[in-house]
Structure formats: C-alpha cells, structure tokens
Tab-separated table of C-alpha atoms in Angstrom:
chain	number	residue	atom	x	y	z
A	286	UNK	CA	6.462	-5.011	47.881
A	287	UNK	CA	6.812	-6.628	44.358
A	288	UNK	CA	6.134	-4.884	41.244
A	289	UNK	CA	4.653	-7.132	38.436
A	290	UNK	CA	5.497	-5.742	34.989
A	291	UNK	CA	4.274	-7.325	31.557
A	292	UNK	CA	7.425	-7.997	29.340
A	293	UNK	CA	7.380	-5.439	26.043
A	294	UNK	CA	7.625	-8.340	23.932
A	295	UNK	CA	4.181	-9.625	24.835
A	296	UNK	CA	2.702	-6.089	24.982
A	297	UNK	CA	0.910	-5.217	21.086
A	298	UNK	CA	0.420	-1.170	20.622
A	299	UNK	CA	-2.594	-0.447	18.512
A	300	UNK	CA	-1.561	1.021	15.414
A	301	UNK	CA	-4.432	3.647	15.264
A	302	UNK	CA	-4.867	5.020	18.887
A	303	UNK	CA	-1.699	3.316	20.690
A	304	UNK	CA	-3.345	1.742	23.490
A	305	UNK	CA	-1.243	-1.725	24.402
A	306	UNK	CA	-2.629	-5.044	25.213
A	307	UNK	CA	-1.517	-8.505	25.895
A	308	UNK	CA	-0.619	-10.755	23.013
A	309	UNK	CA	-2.465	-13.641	23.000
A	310	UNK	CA	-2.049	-16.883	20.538
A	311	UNK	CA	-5.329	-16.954	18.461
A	312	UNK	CA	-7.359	-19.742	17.537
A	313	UNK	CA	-7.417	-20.462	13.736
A	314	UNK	CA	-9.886	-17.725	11.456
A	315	UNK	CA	-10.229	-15.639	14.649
A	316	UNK	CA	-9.227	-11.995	15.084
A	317	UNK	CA	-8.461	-9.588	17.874
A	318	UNK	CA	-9.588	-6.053	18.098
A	319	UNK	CA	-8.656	-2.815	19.911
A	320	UNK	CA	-10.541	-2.232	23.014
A	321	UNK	CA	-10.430	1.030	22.531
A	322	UNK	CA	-10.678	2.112	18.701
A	323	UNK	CA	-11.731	-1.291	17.605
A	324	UNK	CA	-9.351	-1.999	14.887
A	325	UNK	CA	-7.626	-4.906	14.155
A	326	UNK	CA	-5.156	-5.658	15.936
A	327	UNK	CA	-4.083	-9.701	15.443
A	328	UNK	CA	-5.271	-12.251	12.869
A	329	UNK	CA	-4.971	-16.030	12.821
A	330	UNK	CA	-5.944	-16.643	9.154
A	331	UNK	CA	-3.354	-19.343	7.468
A	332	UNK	CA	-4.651	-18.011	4.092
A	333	UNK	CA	-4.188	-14.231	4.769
A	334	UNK	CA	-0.548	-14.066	3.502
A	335	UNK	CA	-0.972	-15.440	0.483
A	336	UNK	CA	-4.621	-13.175	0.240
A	337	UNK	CA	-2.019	-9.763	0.900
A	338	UNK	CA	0.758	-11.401	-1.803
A	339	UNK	CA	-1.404	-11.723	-4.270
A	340	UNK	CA	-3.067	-8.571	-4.054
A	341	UNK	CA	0.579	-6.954	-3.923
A	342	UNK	CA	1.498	-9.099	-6.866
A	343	UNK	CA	-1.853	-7.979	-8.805
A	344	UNK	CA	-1.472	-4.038	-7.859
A	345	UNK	CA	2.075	-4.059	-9.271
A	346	UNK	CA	1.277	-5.453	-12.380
A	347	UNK	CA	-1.508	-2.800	-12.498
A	348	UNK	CA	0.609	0.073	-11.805
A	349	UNK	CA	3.086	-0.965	-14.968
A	350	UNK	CA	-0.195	-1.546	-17.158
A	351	UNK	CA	-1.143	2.235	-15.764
A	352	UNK	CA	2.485	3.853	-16.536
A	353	UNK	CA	2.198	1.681	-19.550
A	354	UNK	CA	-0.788	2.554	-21.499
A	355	UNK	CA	-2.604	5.713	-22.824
A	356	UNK	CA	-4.675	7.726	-19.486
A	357	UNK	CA	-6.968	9.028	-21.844
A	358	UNK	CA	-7.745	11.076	-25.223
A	359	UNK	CA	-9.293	14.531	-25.194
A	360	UNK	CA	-11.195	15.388	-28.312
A	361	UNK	CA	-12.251	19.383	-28.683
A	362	UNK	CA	-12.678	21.256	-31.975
A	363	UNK	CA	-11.371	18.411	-34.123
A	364	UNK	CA	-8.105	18.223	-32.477
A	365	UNK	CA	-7.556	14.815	-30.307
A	366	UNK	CA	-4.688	14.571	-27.995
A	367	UNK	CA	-3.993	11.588	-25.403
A	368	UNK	CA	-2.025	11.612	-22.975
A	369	UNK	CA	-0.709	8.769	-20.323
A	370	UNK	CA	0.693	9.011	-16.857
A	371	UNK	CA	4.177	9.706	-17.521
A	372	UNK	CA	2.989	12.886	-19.937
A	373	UNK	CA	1.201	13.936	-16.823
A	374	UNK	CA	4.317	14.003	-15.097
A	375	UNK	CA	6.469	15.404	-17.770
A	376	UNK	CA	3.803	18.179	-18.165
A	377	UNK	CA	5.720	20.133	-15.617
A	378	UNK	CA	9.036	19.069	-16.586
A	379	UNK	CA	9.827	22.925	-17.598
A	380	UNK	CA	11.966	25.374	-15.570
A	381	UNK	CA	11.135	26.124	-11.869
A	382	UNK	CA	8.021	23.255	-12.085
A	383	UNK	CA	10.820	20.815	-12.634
A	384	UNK	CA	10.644	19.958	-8.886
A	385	UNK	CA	7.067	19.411	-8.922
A	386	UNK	CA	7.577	16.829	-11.446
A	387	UNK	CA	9.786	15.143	-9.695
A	388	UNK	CA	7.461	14.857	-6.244
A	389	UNK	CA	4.505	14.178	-8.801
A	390	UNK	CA	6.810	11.062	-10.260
A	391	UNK	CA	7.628	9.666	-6.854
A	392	UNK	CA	4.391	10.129	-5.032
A	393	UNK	CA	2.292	8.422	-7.553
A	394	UNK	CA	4.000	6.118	-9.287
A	395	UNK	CA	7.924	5.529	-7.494
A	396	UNK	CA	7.006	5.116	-4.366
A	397	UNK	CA	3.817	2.886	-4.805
A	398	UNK	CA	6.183	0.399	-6.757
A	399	UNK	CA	8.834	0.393	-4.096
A	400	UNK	CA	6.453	-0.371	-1.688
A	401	UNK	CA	4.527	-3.125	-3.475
A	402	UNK	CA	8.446	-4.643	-4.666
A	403	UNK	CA	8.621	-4.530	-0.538
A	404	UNK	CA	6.192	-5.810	0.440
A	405	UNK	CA	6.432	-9.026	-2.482
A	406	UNK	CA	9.875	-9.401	-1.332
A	407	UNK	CA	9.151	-9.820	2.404
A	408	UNK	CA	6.012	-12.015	2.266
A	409	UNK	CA	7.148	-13.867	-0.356
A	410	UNK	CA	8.946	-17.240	1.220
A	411	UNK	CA	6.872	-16.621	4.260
A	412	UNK	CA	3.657	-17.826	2.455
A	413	UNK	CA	5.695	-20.944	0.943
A	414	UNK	CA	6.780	-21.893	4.494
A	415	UNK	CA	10.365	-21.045	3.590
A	416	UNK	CA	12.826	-18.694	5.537
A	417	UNK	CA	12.800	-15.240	5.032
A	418	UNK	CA	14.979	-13.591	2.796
A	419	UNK	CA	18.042	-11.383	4.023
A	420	UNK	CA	16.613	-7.847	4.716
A	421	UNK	CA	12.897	-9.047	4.558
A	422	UNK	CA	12.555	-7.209	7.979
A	423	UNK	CA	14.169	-4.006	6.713
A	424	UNK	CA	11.947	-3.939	3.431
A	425	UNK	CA	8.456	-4.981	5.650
A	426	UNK	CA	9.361	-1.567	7.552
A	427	UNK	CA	10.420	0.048	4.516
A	428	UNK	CA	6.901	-0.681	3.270
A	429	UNK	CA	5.614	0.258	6.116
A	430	UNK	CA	7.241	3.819	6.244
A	431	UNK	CA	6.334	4.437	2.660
A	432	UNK	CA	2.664	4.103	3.581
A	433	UNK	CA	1.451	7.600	3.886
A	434	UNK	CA	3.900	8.693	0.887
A	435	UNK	CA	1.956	6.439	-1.530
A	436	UNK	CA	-1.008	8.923	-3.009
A	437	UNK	CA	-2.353	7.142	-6.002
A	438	UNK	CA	-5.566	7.132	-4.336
A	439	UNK	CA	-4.970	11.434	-4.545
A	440	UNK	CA	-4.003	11.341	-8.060
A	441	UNK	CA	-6.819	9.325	-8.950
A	442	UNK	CA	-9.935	11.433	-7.353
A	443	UNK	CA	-7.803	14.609	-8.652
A	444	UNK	CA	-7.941	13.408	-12.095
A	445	UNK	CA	-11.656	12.652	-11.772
A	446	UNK	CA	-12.924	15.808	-10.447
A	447	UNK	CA	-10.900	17.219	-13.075
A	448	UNK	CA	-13.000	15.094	-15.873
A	449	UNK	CA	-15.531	16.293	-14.431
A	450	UNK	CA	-15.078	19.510	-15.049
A	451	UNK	CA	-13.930	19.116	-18.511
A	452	UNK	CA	-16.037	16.588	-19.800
A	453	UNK	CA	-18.543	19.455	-20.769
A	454	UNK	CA	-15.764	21.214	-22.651
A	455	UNK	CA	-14.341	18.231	-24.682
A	456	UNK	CA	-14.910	14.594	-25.115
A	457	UNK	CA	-13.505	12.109	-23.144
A	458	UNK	CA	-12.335	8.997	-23.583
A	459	UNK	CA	-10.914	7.143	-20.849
A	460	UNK	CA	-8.070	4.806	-21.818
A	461	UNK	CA	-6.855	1.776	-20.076
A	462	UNK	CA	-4.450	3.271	-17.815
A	463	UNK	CA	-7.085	5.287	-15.759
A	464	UNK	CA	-8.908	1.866	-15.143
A	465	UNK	CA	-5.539	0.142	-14.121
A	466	UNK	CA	-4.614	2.940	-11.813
A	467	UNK	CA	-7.826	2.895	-10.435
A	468	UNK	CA	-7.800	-1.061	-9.662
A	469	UNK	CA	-4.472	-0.148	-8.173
A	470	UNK	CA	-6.207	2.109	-5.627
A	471	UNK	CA	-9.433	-0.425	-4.919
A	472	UNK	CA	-6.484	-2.822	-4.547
A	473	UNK	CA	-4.332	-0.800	-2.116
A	474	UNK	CA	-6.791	-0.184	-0.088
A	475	UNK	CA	-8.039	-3.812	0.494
A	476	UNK	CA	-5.011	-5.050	0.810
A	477	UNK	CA	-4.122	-2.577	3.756
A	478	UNK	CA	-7.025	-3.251	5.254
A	479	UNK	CA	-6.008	-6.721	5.616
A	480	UNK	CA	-2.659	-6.647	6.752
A	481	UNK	CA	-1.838	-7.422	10.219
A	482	UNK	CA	1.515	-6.170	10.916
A	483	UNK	CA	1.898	-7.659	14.187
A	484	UNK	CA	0.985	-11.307	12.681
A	485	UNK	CA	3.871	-10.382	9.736
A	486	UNK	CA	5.966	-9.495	12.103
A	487	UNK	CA	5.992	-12.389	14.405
A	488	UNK	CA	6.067	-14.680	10.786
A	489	UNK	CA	9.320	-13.239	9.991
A	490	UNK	CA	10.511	-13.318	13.679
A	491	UNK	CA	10.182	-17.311	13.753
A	492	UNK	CA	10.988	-17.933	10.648
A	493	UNK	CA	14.535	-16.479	11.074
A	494	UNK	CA	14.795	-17.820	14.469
C-alpha cells in the first residue's frame, strides 16, 4: 500500500491559526482565504507590491517628520512647555529609568524604522521587475520578526488617553509630530493588512532563481 504525501513546498500554513492548504496559482485580482479562520492567505494583485512600497516609503518619511517635529505644547498657569518624541524618551534618561528609555527608544521609534528600511529594501527591485537584492530574504524575515516589537500604535493611544486626562488641567496644543505618528499607525496597519507574505515570498524565490 502506497502512501500519497503533498510536497511541503506546495503546502501554505495560515499565518493566524496554522492550518495548511494546497498552493494554488491564482487568477489575476483574485485572493485565497483560510478555510478555517478566513484570513488571507494568497493574493494575485500585480499592483499590490508597489501598493505595500509605497505605503512603507510614506510611513518612513512620517516617522522622521514625527521624531522630527514638536509632539505638542502644554500651556498651564502662564508657563508653556513643548515637548517632541525624543524629549519623551529622554524624560527617563535619569538613573535606574535609564533602561526604560532605552526600550521606550527602540519600541517606538528604532524598531519601526528598521522594519520599514526592511521592508523598502526587500520589495524594492521586486516591484521594478528587477532581481532581488543580496539579503532581501534575510531583511523580508527580519521585518517580519520585528512585527510584534513595533508599538507605535501603543505609544500613540497611551499618549491620547493621557490628553485626555490632562486636557482639563492645561491647554493643549497638538503639534505636527502627534499627527505624523499617528498617520504612521493608520499606515502600519493598512499596509499589514495587505501584505501577503506567501506571494512576497515566492516573488523573491523566482526572482533569484
């Protein structure tokens, strides 16, 4: 008696409940979803790299303008002080809260930017038709491990309820930055919605080939 067993390479894994299915080529502007959990699992949009790209492309830019310019200004008795996302960090940069700075420093803004940089840098040739650069599979998995270290999205609904709470204490003024780092987020989270890592993957698998 003969065993049939599918070959791993044309097995996909769902990426949200791990349930595998067969690969299948799709027809152009179609998608495939889990059986099971119903996300996506494979697109065929010709247009979707260069959708994810420029998103990346735009959030990065944002994140600079957000490190960049002022957070907001807090106006109470007369005295004004603003402050910007770096000052947030720094705000702990005393003694035994050094640490915390640190992890505050990496989780909102470091780590976002490598990941973006990653992601730019493996997509990249792939949506001019052009082979992938060396390491483009290494930084695509990079970007993809960095995922649930990026908390932007945190820092921005922290710094909300937080205005919240203040804004009947002192007037605020909300500066540039908190708008940037908020289009970051809105950004982010499009933009990971529409990847389809198995349809990246198999790009940069024929394209090296």
């Amino acid at each position: 008696m003969s065993i049939h067993t599918t070959p791993l390479d044309e097995l996909v894994a769902c990426p949200q409940c791990d349930t595998l299915h067969m690969a299948h080529s799709l027809p152009d502007d179609m998608r495939a979803y889990c059986q099971r959990c119903g996300i996506v699992l494979m697109t065929s949009q010709p247009a979707a790299m260069a959708r994810i790209l420029s998103l990346a492309l735009t959030a990065f830019v944002m994140m600079i303008a957000a490190v960049s310019f002022p957070f907001l200004t807090l106006d109470a008795g007369g005295l004004q002080n603003a402050t910007s996302v770096l000052d947030a960090v720094l705000a702990f940069n005393d003694g035994y809260a050094f640490p915390l700075a640190v992890a505050v420093a990496f989780f909102i803004v470091v780590i976002p930017l490598i990941r973006l940089s990653a992601l730019i840098y493996a997509l990249g040739p792939l949506v001019r038709d052009a082979k992938p650069r060396q390491g483009a599979r290494k930084a695509f998995a990079l970007a993809e491990k960095l995922r649930p270290w990026s908390m932007a999205e945190i820092f921005i609904v922290g710094v909300t309820v937080a205005l919240i709470k203040v804004a009947g204490l002192a007037a605020v003024t909300i500066g540039p930055a908190f708008w940037a780092f908020a289009g970051v987020v809105i950004i982010t989270v499009l933009k990971d919605q529409m990847i389809c890592r198995y349809s990246i993957w198999e790009a940069l698998d024929k394209a090296s080939a």
